[in-house]
XYZ file of C-alpha atoms in Angstrom:
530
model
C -0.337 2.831 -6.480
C -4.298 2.222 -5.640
C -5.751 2.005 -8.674
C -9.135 4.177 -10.082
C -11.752 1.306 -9.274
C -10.577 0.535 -6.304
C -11.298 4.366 -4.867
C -13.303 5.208 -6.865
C -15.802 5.761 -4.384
C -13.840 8.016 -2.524
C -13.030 11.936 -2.556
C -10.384 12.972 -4.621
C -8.519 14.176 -2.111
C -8.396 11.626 -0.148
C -7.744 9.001 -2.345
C -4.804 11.413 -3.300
C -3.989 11.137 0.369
C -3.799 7.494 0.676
C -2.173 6.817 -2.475
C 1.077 8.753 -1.356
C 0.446 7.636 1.500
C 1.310 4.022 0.842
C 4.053 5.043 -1.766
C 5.594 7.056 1.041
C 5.736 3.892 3.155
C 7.005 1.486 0.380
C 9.876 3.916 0.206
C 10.644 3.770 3.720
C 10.109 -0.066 4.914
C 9.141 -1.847 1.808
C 6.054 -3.784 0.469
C 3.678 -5.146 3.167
C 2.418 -9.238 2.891
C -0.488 -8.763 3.295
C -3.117 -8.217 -0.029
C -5.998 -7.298 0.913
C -6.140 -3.308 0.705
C -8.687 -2.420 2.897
C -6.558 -3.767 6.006
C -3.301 -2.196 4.747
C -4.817 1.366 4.497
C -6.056 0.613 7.963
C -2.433 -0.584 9.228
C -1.163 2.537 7.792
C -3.818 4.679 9.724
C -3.109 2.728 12.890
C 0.717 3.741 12.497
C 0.018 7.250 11.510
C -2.131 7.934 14.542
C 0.628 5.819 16.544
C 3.664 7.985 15.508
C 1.205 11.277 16.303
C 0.514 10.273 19.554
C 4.071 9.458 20.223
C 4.829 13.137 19.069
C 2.589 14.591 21.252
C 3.802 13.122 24.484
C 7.212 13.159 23.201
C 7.004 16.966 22.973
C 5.253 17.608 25.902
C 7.562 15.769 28.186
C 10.526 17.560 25.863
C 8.474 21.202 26.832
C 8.344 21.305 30.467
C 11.604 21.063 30.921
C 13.030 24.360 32.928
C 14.271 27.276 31.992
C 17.674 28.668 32.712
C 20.101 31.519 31.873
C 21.456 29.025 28.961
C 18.321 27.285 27.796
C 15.340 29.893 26.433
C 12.036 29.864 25.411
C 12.574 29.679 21.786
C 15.059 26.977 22.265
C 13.013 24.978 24.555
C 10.478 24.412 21.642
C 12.903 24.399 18.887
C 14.508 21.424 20.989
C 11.569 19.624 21.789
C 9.869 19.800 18.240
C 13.081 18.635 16.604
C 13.559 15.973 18.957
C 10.034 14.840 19.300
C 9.232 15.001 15.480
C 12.143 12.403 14.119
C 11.669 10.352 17.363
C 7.924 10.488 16.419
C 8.971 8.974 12.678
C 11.172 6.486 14.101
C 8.315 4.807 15.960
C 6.126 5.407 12.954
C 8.983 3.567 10.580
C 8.791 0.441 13.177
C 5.204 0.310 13.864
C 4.853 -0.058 9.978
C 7.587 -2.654 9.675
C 6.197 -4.795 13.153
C 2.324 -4.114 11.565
C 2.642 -4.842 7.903
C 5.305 -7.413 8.738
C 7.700 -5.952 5.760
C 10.438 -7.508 6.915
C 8.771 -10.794 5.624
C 8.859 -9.574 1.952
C 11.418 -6.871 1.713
C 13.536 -7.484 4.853
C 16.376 -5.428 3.075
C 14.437 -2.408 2.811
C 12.760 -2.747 6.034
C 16.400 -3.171 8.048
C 17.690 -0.095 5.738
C 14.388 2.038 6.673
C 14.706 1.454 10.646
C 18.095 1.747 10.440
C 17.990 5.048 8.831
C 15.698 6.313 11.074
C 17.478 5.291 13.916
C 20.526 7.313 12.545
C 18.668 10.130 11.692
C 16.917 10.710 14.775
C 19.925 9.833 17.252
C 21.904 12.513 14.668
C 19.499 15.242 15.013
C 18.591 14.730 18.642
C 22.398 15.252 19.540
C 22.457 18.312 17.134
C 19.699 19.791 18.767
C 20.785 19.145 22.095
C 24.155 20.381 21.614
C 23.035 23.090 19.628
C 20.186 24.669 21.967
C 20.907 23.084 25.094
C 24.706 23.054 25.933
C 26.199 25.654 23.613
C 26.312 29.502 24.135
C 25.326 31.081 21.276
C 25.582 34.699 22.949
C 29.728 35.127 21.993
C 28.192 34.876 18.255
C 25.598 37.627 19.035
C 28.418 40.179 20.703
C 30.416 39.754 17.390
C 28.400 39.828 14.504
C 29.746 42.936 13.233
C 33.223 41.770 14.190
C 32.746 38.275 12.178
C 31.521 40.050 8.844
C 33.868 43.634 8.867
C 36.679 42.345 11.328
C 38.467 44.462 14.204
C 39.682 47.404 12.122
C 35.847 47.117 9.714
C 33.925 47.265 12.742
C 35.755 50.701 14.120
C 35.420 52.456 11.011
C 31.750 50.987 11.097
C 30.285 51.377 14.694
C 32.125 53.832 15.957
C 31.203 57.753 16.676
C 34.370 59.204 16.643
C 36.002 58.103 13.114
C 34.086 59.083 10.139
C 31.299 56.352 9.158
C 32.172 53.994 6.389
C 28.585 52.367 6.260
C 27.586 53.562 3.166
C 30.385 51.975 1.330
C 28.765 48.817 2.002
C 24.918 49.294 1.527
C 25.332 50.274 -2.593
C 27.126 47.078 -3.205
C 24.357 44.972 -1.183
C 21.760 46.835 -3.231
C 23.517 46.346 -6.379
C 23.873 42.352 -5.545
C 20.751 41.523 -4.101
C 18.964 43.464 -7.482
C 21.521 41.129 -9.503
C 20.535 38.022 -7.662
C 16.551 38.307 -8.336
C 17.016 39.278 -11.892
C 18.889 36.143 -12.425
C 16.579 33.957 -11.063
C 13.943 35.743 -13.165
C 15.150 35.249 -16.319
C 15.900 31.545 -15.263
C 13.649 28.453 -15.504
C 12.985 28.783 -11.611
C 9.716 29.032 -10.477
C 8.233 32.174 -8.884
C 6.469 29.949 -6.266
C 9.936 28.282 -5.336
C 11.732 31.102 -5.590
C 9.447 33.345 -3.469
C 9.581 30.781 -0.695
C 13.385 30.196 -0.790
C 13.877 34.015 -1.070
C 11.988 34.533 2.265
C 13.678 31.974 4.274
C 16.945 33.328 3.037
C 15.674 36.766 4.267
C 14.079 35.864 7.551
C 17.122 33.772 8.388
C 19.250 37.538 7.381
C 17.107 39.474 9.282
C 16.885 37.341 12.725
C 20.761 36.978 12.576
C 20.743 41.152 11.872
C 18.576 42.602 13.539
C 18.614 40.690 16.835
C 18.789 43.765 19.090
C 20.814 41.438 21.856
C 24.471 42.676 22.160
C 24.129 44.988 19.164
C 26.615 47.133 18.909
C 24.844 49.177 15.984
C 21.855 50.900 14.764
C 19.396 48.081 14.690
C 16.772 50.149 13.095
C 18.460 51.836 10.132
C 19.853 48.186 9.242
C 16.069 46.929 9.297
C 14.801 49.867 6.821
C 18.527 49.073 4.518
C 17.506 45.272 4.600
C 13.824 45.982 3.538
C 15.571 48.184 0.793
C 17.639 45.187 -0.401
C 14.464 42.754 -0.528
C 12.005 45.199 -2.177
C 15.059 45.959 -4.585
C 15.172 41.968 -5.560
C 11.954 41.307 -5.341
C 11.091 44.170 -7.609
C 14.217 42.664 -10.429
C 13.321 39.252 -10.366
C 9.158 40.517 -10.950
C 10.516 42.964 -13.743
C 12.958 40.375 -15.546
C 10.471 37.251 -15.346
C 7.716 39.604 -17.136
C 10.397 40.076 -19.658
C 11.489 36.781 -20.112
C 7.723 35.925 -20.372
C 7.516 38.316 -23.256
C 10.777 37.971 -25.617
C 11.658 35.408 -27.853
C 14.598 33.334 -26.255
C 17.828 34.902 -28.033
C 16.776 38.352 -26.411
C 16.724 36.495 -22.763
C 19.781 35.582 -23.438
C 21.361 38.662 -24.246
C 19.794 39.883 -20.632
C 21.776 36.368 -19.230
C 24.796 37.771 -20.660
C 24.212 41.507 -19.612
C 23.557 40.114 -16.137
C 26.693 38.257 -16.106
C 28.836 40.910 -16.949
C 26.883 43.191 -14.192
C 28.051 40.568 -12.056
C 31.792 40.976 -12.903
C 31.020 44.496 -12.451
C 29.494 44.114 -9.158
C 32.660 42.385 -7.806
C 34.974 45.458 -9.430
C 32.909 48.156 -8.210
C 32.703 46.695 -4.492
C 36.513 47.258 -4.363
C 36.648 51.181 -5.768
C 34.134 52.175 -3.361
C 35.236 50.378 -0.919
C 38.952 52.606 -1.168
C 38.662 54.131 -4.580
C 41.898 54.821 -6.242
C 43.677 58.098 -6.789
C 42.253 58.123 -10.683
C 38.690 57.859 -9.232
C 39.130 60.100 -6.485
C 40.351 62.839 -9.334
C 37.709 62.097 -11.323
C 34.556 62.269 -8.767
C 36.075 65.679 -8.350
C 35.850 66.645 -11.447
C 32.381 64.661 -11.928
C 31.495 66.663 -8.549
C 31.158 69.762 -10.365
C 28.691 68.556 -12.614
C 25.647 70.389 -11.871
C 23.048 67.232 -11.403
C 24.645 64.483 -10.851
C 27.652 65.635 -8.596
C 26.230 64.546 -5.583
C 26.497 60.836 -6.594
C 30.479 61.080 -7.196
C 31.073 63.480 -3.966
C 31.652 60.479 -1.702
C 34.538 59.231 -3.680
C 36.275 61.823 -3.633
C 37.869 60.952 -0.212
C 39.822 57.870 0.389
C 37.961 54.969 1.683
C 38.566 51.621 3.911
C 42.036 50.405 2.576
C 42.363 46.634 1.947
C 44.812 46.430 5.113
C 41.675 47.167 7.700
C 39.655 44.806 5.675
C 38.625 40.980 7.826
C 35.926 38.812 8.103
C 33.704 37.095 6.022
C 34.306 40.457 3.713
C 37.554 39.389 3.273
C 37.229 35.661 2.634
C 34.047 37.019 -0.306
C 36.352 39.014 -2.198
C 39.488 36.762 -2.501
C 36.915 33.756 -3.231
C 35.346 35.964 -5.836
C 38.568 37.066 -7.231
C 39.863 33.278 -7.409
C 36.358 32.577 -9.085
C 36.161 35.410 -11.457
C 39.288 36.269 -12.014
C 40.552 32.910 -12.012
C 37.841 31.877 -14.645
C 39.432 34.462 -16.959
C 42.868 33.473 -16.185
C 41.753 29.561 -16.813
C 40.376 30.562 -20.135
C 43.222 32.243 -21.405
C 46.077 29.434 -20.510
C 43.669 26.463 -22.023
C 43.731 28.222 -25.276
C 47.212 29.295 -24.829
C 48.169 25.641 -23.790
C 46.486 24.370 -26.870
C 48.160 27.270 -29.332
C 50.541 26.091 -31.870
C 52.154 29.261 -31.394
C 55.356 28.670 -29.044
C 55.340 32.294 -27.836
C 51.849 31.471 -26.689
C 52.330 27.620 -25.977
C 55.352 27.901 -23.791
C 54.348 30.563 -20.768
C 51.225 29.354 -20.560
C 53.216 25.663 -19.812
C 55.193 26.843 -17.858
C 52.890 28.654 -15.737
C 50.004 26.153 -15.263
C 52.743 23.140 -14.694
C 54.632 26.213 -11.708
C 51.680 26.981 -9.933
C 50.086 23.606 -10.007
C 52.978 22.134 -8.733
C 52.973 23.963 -5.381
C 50.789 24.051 -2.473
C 48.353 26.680 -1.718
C 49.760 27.913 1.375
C 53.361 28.080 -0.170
C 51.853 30.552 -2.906
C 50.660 32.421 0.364
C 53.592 32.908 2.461
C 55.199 33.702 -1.293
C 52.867 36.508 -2.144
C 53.223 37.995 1.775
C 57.527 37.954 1.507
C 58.613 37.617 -2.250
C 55.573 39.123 -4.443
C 56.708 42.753 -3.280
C 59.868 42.657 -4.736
C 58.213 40.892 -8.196
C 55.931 43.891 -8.508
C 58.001 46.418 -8.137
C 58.954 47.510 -11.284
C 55.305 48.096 -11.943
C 54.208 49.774 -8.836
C 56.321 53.418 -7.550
C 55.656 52.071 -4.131
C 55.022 48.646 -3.831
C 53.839 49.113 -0.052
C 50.849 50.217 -2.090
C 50.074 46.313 -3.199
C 48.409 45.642 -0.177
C 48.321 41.648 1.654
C 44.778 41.498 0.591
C 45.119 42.517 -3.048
C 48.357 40.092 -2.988
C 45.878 37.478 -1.937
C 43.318 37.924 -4.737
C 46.187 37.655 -7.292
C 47.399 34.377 -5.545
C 44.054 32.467 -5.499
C 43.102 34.147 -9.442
C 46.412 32.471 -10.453
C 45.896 29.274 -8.626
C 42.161 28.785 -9.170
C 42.836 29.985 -12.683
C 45.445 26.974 -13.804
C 43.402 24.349 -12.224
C 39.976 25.881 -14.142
C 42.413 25.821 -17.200
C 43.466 22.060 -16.875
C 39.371 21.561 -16.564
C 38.616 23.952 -19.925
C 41.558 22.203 -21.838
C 39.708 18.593 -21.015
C 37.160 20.349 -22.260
C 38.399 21.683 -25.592
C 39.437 18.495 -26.293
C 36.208 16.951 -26.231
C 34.652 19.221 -28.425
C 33.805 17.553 -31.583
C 35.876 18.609 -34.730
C 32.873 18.344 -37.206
C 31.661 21.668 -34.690
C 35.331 23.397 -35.834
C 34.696 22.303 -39.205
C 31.128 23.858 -39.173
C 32.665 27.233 -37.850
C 35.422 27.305 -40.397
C 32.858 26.781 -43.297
C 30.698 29.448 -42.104
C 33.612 31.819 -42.577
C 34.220 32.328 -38.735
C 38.026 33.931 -37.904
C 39.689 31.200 -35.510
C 39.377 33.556 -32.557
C 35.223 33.858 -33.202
C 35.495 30.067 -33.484
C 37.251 29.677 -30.040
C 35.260 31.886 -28.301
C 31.549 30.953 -30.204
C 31.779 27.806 -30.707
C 34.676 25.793 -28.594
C 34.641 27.476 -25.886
C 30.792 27.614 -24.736
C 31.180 24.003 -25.316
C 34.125 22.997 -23.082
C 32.186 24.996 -20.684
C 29.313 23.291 -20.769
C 30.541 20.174 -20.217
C 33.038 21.190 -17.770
C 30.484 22.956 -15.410
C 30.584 21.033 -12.489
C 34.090 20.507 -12.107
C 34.523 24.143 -12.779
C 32.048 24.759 -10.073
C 33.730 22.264 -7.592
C 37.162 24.005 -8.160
C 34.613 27.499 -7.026
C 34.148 25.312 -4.010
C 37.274 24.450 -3.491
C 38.339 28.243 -3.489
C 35.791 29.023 -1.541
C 36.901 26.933 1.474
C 40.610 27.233 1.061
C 40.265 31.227 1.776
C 40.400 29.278 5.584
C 44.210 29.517 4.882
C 44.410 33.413 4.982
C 44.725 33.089 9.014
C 47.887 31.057 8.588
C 49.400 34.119 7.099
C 48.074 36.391 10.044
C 45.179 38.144 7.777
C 42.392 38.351 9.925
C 39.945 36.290 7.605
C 36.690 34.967 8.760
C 37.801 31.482 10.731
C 40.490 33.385 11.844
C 38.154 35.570 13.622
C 36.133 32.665 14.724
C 39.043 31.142 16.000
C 40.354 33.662 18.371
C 36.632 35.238 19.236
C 36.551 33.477 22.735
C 39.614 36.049 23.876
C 37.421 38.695 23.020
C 35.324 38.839 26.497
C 36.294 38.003 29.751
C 33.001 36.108 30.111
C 33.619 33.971 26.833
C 37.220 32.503 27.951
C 36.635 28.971 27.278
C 33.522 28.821 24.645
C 35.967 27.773 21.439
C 33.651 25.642 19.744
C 30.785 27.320 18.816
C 32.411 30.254 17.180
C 34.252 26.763 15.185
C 30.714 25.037 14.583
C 29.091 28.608 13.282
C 32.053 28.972 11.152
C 31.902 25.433 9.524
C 27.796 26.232 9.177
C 28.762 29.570 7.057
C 31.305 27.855 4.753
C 29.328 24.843 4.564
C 26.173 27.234 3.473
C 28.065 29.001 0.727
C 28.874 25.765 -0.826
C 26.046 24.269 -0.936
C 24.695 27.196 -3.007
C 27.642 27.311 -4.893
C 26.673 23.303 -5.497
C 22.520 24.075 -5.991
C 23.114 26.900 -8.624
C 25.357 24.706 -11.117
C 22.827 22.310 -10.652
C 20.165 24.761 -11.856
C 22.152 26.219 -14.674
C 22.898 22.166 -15.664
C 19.249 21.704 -15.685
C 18.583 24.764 -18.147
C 22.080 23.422 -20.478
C 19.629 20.395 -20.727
C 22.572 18.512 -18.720
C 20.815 16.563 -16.454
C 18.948 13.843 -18.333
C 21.113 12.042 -21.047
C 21.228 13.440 -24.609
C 20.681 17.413 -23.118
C 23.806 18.106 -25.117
C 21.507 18.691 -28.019
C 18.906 21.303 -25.746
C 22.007 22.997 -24.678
């Protein structure tokens, strides 16, 4: 760092400037021979204004390249600011190395710096190029719809002649976009940071949405529904960080636990309206002749979209979320029964975690397509009713949940018995003392293997289109036979695929880190915080 005296002299600002300046650059290529400060700052100038020069012919060589039916505006300059930019920091990395001669002191670092940025730029330069240049992004535009819904989805959707289903979808987006900002307000994230991750999210919604190329829907009324959806989180995450601001800590967590329960809900209620059962068809009729409030309860009075037309990314949400919620709850219950001295308790729970564990995924699958029928039956007066996708969500709940209960039983274990002790002195019943005291602490130190099994669920809902359910990379997979014009144009249906799975895990990844970070987790001895 350049120390007070030194700049002294100078504007804040600038001195600010310079000082990250040369941290940024020890980072990158090491610590430069030379001593004298002056002539470093003015080596690092000279490379700065070299690696912005570079960018500037880079990208206008990059720019006036031609236009074609394949290669448009937009990806013209995406391509050539990509491209120029990292090419631009790989000449900037060298011209500090060759300048400052760090490869005299630190010639570790400065190898490890170029060599990066060699990587990095011939990485990205390919990505972009295949990306904007050779692929043909237009077979994603033709079947958004189809991607999200699937075949059957998409009818019952877009089309005139069947009754529209839209509405069944918009309630549940409202619901979990309000959910979403009033869990980030209530949480130690930043409004600044969350306002600016919130609006990339949504831009990056709305271009893929509302892209009126190929759309085989009412651009429009989606635009006004997705403005609905923002204002709606915008306006929970401003209402729960004022309250959050305002109450004492115990009462934000009592909103933490309302919200996660909300959350369960959310997942529960997507499926009724989506095809509500007979029960809640019977009873929106009754509710229907309620004189204020009948309107609300009219719509589910008919039956909806059943499970058997549902596909897409829908599809792979709900049996993820069932293998995540569900499966959490199913976890819970065989660590503690695992652990019971009880045999009647001990035994099945055993026996099931040590049966499912022991079997592949996709075995479980083809079981719950040919063999699960004929379990049920005794509990279901027509077991066509238990449709592939409900058999699905009970696979990966059952799956997930003996793997999360392995992870909670590690857990348990570790849990220190002067904690037990403590709970039995203060008079707690063994069941409060599980589920106040051992349990939020297995849990807590659990988390992220909890959250990689999540993960794990996530991407093994890929298997679905083994069994012939028309599941998002299933979709992807056979999207190319949709259009004459797209025979041939399998891979980018593949890469945009990957880029959706590989988006939902990273999030998936990010928000245990941030709930890690408020358990006090990430610095050693947050045990205590938490």
């Amino acid at each position: 760092m350049i120390s007070g005296s030194l700049l002294g002299n100078l504007p804040r600002s600038r001195a600010e400037f310079e000082a990250a300046l040369l941290d940024v650059e020890v980072g990158f290529t090491g610590r430069s021979s030379d001593e004298g400060m002056r002539r470093d700052l003015l080596l690092s100038y000279i490379a700065l204004i070299v690696g912005v020069i570079w960018f500037l012919v880079q990208f206008s060589g990059h720019y006036s390249m031609d236009l074609s039916e394949r290669i448009s505006r937009t990806d013209r300059i995406l391509y050539s600011f990509g491209s120029s930019f990292f090419q631009s920091f790989l000449v900037w990395i060298l011209s500090l190395t060759l300048l400052k001669r760090t490869f005299v002191r630190t010639p570790s670092i400065a190898i490890l710096g170029v060599g990066s940025a060699l990587a990095v730029y011939y990485v990205v330069d390919l990505s972009l190029e295949i990306a904007l240049l050779t692929m043909r992004w237009d077979i994603i535009w033709a079947n958004r719809v189809l991607t999200l819904l699937g075949a059957r989805m998409t009818e019952a959707m877009t089309q005139d002649y069947l009754p529209s289903q839209n509405w069944r979808l918009w309630p549940v987006i409202y619901l979990t976009w309000g959910l979403f900002g009033a869990a980030y307000g209530v949480s130690k994230t930043k409004a600044r940071k969350f306002s600016m991750y919130f609006l990339v999210a949504t831009l990056v919604v709305c271009a893929y949405a509302l892209n009126p190329e190929y759309a085989n829907y009412d651009v429009e009324a989606t635009a006004m529904k997705l403005g609905y959806a923002t204002a709606i989180g915008v306006l929970a995450f401003t209402l729960a960080r004022i309250y959050s601001n305002r109450r004492d800590e115990y009462q934000v967590n009592r909103v933490k636990k309302l919200l996660f329960f909300l959350a369960i809900f959310d997942f529960l209620i997507t499926i009724v309206i989506m095809d509500p059962p007979e029960f809640i068809q019977s009873l929106a009729s009754y509710l229907e002749m309620v004189p204020v409030v009948g309107s609300l309860f009219s719509p589910l009075t008919e039956p909806g979209v059943p499970p058997s037309e549902w596909g897409g990314l829908f599809v792979n949400i709900i049996v993820a979320s069932a293998g995540c919620v569900l499966g959490l709850g199913v976890g819970i219950l065989l660590a503690f029964g695992r652990q019971s001295k009880l045999p009647i308790l001990k035994w099945p729970s055993v026996s099931i975690i040590e049966i499912v564990r022991s079997g592949p995924l996709i075995c479980w699958l083809y079981f719950a397509m040919y063999l699960l029928p004929d379990v049920v039956d005794p509990l279901f007066t027509n077991p066509e009713d238990f449709d592939n996708i409900v058999r699905m969500m009970v696979i990966f709940s059952l799956f997930g949940g003996v793997y999360i209960a392995e992870v909670i039983r590690g857990g348990l274990q570790a849990v220190d018995s002067g904690q037990k002790e403590a709970a039995v002195a203060l008079g707690l019943s063994p069941i409060q003392a599980k589920r106040l005291v051992e349990l939020p602490n297995a849990i807590r130190t659990t988390l992220p293997t909890i959250v990689s099994q999540f993960i794990g669920l996530w991407k093994d809902t890929t298997l679905l289109f083994i069994i012939n359910i028309l599941d998002f990379f299933k979709i992807a997979k056979d999207m190319p036979n949709t259009d004459l014009s797209f025979l041939g144009y399998f891979l980018e249906p593949l890469y945009f695929s990957a880029l959706v799975f590989w988006v939902f895990a990273f999030y998936l990844s990010r928000v245990s880190i941030g709930v890690e970070r408020g358990l006090g987790l990430i610095k050693e001895g947050g045990g205590e915080k938490a």
